[in-house]
PDB file of C-alpha atoms in Angstrom:
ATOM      1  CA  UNK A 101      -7.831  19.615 -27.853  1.00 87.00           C
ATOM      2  CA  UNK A 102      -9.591  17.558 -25.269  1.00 90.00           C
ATOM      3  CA  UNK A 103      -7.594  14.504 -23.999  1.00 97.00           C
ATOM      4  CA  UNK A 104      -8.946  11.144 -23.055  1.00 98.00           C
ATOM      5  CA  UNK A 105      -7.275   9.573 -20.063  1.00 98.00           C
ATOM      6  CA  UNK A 106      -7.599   6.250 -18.092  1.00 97.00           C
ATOM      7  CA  UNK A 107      -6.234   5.391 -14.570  1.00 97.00           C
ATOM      8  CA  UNK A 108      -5.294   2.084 -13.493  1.00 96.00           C
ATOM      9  CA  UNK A 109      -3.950   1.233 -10.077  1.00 95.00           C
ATOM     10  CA  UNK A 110      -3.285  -2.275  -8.639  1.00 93.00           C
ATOM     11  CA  UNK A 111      -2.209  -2.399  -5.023  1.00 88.00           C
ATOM     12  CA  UNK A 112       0.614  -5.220  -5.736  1.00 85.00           C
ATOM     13  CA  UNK A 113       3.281  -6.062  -8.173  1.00 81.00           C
ATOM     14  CA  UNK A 114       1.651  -9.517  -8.115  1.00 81.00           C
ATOM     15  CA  UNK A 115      -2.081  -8.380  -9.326  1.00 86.00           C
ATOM     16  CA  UNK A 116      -2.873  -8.646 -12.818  1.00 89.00           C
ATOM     17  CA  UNK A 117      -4.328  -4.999 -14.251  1.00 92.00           C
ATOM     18  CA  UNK A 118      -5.605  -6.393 -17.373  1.00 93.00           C
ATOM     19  CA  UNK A 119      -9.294  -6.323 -16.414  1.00 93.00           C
ATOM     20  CA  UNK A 120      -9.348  -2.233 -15.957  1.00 95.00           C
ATOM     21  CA  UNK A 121      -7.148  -2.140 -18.966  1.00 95.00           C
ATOM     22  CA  UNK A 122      -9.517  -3.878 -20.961  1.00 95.00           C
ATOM     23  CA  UNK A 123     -12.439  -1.524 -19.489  1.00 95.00           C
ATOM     24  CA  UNK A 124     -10.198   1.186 -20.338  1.00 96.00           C
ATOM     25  CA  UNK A 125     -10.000   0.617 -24.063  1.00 96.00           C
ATOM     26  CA  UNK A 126     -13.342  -0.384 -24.664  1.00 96.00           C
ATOM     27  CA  UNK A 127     -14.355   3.233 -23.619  1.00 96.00           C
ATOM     28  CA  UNK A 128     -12.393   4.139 -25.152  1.00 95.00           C
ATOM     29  CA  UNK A 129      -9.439   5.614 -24.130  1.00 97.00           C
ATOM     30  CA  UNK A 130      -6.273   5.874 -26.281  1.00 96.00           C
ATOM     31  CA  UNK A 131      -3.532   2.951 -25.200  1.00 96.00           C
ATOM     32  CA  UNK A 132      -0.660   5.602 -24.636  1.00 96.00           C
ATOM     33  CA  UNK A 133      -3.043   7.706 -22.818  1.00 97.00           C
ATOM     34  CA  UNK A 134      -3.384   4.800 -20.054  1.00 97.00           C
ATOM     35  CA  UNK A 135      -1.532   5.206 -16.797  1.00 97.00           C
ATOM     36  CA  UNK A 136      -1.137   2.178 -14.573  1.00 95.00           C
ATOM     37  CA  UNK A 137       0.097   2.230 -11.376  1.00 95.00           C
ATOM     38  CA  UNK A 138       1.356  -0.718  -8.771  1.00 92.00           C
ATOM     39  CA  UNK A 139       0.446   0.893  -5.396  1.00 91.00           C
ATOM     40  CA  UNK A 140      -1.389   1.113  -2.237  1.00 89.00           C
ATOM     41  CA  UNK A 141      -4.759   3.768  -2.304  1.00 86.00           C
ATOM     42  CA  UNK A 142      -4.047   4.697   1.253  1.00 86.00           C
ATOM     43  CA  UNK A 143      -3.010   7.674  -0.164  1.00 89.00           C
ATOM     44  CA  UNK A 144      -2.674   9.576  -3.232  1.00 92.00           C
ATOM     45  CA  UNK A 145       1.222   9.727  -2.989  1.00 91.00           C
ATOM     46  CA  UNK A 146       1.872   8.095  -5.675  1.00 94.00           C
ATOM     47  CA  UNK A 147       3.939   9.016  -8.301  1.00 94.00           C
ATOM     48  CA  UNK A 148       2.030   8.131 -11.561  1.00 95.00           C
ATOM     49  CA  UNK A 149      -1.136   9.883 -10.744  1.00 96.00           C
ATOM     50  CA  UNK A 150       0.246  12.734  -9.575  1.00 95.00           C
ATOM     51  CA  UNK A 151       2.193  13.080 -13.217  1.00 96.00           C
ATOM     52  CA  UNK A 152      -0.771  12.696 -14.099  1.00 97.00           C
ATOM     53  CA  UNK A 153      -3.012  15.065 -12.936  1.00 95.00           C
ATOM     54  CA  UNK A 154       0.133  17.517 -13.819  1.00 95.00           C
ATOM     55  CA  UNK A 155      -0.074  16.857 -16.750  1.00 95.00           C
ATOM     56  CA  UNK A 156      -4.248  17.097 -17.462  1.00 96.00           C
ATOM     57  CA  UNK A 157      -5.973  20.435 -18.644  1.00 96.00           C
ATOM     58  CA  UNK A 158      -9.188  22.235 -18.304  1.00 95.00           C
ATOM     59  CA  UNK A 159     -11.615  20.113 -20.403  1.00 94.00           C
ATOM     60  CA  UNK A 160      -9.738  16.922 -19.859  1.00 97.00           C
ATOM     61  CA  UNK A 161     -11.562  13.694 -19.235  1.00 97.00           C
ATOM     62  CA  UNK A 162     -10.534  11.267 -16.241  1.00 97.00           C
ATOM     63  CA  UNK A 163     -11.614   7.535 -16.553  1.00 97.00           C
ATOM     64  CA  UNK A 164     -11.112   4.548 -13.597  1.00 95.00           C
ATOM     65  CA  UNK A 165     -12.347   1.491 -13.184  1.00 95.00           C
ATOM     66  CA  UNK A 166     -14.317   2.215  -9.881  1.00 91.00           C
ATOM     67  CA  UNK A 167     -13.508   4.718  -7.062  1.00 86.00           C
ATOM     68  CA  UNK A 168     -11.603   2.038  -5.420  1.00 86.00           C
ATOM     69  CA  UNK A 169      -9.351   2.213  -7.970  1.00 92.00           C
ATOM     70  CA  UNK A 170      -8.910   6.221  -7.463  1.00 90.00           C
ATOM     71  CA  UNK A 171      -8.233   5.211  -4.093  1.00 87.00           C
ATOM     72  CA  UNK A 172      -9.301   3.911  -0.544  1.00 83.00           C
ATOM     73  CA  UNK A 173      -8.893   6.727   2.229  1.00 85.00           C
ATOM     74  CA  UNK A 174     -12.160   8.578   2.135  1.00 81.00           C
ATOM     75  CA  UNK A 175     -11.798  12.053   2.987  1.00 83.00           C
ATOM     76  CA  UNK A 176      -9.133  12.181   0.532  1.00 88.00           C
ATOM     77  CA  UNK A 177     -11.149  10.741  -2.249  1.00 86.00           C
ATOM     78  CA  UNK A 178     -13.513  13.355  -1.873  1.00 85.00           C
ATOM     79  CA  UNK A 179     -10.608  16.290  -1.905  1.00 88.00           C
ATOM     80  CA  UNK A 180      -9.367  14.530  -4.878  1.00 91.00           C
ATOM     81  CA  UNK A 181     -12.395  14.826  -7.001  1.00 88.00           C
ATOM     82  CA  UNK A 182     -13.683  18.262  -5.669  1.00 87.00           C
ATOM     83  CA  UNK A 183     -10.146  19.175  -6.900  1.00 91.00           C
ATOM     84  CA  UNK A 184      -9.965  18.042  -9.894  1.00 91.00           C
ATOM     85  CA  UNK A 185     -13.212  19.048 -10.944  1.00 88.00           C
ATOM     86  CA  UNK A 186     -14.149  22.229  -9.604  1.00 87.00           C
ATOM     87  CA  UNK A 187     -10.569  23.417  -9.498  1.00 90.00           C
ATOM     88  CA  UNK A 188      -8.682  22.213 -12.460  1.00 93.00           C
ATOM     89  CA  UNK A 189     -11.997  21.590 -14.280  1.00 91.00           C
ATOM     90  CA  UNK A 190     -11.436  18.031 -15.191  1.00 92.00           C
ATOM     91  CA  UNK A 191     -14.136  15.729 -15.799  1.00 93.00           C
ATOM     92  CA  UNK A 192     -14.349  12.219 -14.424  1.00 92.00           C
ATOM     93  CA  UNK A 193     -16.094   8.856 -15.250  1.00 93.00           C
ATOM     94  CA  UNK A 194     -16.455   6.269 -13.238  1.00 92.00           C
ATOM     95  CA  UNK A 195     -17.165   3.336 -15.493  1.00 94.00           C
ATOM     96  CA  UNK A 196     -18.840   0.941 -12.788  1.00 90.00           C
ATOM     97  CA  UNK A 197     -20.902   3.612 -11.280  1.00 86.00           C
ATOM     98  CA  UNK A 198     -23.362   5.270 -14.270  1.00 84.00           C
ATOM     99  CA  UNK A 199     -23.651   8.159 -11.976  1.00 79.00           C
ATOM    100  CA  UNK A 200     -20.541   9.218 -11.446  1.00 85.00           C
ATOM    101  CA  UNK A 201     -19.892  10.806 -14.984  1.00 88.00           C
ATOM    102  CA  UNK A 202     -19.186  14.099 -14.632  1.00 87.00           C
ATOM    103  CA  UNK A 203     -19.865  14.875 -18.025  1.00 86.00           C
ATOM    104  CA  UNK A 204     -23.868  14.525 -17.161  1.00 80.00           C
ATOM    105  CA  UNK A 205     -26.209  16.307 -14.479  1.00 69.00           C
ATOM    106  CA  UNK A 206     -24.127  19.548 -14.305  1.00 66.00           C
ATOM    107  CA  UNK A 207     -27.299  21.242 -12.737  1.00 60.00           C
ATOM    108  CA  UNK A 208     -27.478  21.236  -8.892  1.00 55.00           C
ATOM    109  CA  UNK A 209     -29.711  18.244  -8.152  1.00 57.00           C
ATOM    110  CA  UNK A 210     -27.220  15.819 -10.690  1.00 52.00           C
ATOM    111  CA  UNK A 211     -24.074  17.399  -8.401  1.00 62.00           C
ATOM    112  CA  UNK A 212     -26.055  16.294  -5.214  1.00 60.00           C
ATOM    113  CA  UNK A 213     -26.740  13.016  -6.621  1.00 60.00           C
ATOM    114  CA  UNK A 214     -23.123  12.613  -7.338  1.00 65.00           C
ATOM    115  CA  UNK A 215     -21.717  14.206  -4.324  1.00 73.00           C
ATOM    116  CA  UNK A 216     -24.336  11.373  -1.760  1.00 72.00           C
ATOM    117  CA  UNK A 217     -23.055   8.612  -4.689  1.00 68.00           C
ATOM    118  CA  UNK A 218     -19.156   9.741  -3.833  1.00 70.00           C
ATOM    119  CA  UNK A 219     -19.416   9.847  -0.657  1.00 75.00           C
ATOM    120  CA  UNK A 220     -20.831   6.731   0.174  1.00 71.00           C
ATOM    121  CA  UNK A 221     -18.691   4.911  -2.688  1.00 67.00           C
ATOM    122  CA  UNK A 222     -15.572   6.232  -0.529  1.00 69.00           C
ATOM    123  CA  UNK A 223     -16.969   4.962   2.601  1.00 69.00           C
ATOM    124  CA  UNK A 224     -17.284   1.873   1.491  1.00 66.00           C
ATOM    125  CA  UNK A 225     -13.633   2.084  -0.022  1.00 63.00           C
ATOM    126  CA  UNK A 226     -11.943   3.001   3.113  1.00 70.00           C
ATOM    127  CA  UNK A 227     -14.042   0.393   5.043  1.00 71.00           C
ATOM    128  CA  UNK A 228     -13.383  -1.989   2.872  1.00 70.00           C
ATOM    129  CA  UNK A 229      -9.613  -1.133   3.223  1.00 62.00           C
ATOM    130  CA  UNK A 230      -9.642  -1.157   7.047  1.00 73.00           C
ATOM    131  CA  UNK A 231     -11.561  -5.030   7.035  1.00 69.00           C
ATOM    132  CA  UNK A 232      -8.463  -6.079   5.111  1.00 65.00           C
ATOM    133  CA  UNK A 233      -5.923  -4.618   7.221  1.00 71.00           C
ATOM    134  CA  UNK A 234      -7.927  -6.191  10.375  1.00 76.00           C
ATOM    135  CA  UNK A 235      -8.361  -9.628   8.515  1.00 71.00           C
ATOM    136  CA  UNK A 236      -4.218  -9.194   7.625  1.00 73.00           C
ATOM    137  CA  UNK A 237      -3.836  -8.423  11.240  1.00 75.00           C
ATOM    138  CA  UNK A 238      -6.342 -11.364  12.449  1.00 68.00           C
ATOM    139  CA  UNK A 239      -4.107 -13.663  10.070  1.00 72.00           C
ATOM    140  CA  UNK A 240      -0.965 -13.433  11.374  1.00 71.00           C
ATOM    141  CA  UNK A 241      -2.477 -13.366  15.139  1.00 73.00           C
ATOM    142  CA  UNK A 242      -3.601 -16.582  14.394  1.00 72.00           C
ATOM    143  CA  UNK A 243      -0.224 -18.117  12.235  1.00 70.00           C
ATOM    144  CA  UNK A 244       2.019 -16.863  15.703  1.00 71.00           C
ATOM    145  CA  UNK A 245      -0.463 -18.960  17.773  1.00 74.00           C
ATOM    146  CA  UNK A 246       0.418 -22.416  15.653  1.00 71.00           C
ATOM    147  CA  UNK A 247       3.903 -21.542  16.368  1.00 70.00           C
ATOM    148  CA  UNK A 248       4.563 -19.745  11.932  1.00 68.00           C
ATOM    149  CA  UNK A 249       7.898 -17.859  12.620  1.00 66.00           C
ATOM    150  CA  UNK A 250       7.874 -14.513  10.648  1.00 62.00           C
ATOM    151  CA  UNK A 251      11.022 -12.964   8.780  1.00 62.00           C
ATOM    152  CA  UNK A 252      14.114 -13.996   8.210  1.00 64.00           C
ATOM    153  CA  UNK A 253      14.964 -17.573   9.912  1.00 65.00           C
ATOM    154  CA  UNK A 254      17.519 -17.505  12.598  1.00 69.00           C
ATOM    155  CA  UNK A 255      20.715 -18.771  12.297  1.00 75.00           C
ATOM    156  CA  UNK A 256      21.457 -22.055  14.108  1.00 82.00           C
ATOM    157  CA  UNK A 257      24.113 -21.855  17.027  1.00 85.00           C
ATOM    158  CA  UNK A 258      27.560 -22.835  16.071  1.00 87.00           C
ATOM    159  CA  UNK A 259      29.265 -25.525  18.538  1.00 86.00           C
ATOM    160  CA  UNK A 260      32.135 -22.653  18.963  1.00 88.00           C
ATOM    161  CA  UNK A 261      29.563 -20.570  20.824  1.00 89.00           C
ATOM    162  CA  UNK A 262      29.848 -22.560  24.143  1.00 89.00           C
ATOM    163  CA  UNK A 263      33.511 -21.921  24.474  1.00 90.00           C
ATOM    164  CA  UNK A 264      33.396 -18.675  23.412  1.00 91.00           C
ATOM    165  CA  UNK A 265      30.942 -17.872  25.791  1.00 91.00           C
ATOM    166  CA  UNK A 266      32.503 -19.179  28.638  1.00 89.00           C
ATOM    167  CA  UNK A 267      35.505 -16.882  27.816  1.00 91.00           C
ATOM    168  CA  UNK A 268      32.854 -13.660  27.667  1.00 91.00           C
ATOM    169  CA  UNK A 269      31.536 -15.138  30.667  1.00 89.00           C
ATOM    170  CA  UNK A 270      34.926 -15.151  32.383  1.00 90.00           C
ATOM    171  CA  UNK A 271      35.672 -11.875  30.652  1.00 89.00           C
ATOM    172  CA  UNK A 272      39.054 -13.395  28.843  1.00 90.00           C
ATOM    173  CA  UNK A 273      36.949 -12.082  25.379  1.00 90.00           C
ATOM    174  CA  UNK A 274      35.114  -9.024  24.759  1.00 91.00           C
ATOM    175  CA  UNK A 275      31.465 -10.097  22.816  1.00 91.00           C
ATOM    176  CA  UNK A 276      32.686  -8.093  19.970  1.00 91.00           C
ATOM    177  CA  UNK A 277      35.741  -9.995  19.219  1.00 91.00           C
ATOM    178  CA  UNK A 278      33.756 -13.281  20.046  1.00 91.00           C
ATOM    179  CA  UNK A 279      30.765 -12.951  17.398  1.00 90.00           C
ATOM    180  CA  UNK A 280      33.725 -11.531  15.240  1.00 90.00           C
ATOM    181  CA  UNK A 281      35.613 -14.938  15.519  1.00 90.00           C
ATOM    182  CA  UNK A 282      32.087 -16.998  14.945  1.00 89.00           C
ATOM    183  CA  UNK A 283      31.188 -14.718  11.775  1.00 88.00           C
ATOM    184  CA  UNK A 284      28.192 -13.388  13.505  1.00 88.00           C
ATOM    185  CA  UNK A 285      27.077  -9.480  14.348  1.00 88.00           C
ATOM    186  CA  UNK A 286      27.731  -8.327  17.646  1.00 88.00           C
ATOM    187  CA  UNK A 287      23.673  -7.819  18.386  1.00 87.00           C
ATOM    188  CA  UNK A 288      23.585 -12.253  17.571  1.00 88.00           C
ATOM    189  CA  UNK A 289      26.306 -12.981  19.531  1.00 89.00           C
ATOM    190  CA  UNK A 290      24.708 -11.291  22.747  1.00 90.00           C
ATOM    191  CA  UNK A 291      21.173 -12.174  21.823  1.00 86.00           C
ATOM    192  CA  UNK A 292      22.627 -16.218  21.760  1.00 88.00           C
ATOM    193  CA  UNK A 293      24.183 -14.902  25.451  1.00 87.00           C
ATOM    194  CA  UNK A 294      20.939 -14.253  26.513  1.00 85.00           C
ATOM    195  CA  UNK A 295      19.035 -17.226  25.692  1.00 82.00           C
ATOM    196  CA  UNK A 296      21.782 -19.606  26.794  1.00 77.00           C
ATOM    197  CA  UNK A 297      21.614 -17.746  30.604  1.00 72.00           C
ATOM    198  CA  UNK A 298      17.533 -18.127  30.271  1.00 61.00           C
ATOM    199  CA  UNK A 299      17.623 -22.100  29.044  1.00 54.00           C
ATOM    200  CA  UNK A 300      20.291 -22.162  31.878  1.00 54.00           C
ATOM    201  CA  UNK A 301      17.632 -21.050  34.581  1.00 44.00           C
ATOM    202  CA  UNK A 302      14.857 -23.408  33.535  1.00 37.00           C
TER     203      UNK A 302
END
């Protein structure tokens, strides 16, 4: 019997899915028979869809949102779908692109039209993915130039440093047994050294 299936991915744990869930069971496809997935479509290493696709047969139907959602790296977008199609004989719809059904134009000119439609849906996927990497890239450029600190905040100096490293100075205390005694790693306790012989310079 010929299952019904519907793929949803979100890149975050913070985006809401509900939209393609909606799309999916207005379709319809059957609510247990909807996968949804919380990753990046860099790649299709992701552990949902691949259960997935293990688990589909010959004469199954595929539906997402838009290619997007299938993912965002286009040369493997394009493996994906001749895969699962030609290989494993799965059909796919693509709900936001009327011409990507599978199920319609099997003849050769409705598999070129689909094949140009893929291929320049993909493009625009992976473009798309590559302007928000730059504009990520672009944004945090910009936040280190008004002076935004990323990661974890340092931890202020304790007044016990300056002794202590006039002792490692004098070599009366090794820097492990130092940042021991000031509850600090060993890496904190030099990296304090360091800036305290810099400031000292100035």
């Amino acid at each position: 019997m010929v299952q019904v299936y519907g793929y949803v991915r979100v890149s975050t744990k913070d985006q809401n899915e509900d939209r393609q869930r909606i799309a999916m069971l207005e379709f319809p496809v059957p609510e247990k028979n909807i996968v949804v997935e919380k990753q990046s479509g860099k790649d299709f290493n992701r552990p949902c869809y691949q259960r997935l696709i293990r688990r589909m047969k010959k004469g199954d139907l595929l539906v997402i949102k838009s290619i997007d959602r299938l993912g965002r790296n286009y040369e493997e977008i394009l493996y994906q779908w001749r895969m699962l199609t030609r290989e494993k004989g799965i059909d796919i719809v693509v709900l936001d692109m009327a011409l990507l059904d599978t199920r319609e134009g099997k003849d050769l000119t409705g598999t070129l039209i689909a094949d140009l439609v893929l291929q320049l849906l993909s493009y625009v996927a992976q473009t798309e993915r590559e302007n928000i990497r730059q504009r990520q890239q672009e944004g945090i450029r910009a936040a280190k130039m008004k002076g935004v600190r990323f990661g974890r905040p340092r931890l202020p100096v304790p007044a016990e440093f300056d002794g202590l490293h006039r002792q490692w100075l004098q070599q009366k205390i090794s820097s492990r047994k130092a940042a021991l005694q000031l509850g600090v790693s060993h890496e904190t306790f030099l990296r304090w050294c360091r800036l305290s012989q810099d400031s000292s310079r100035c």
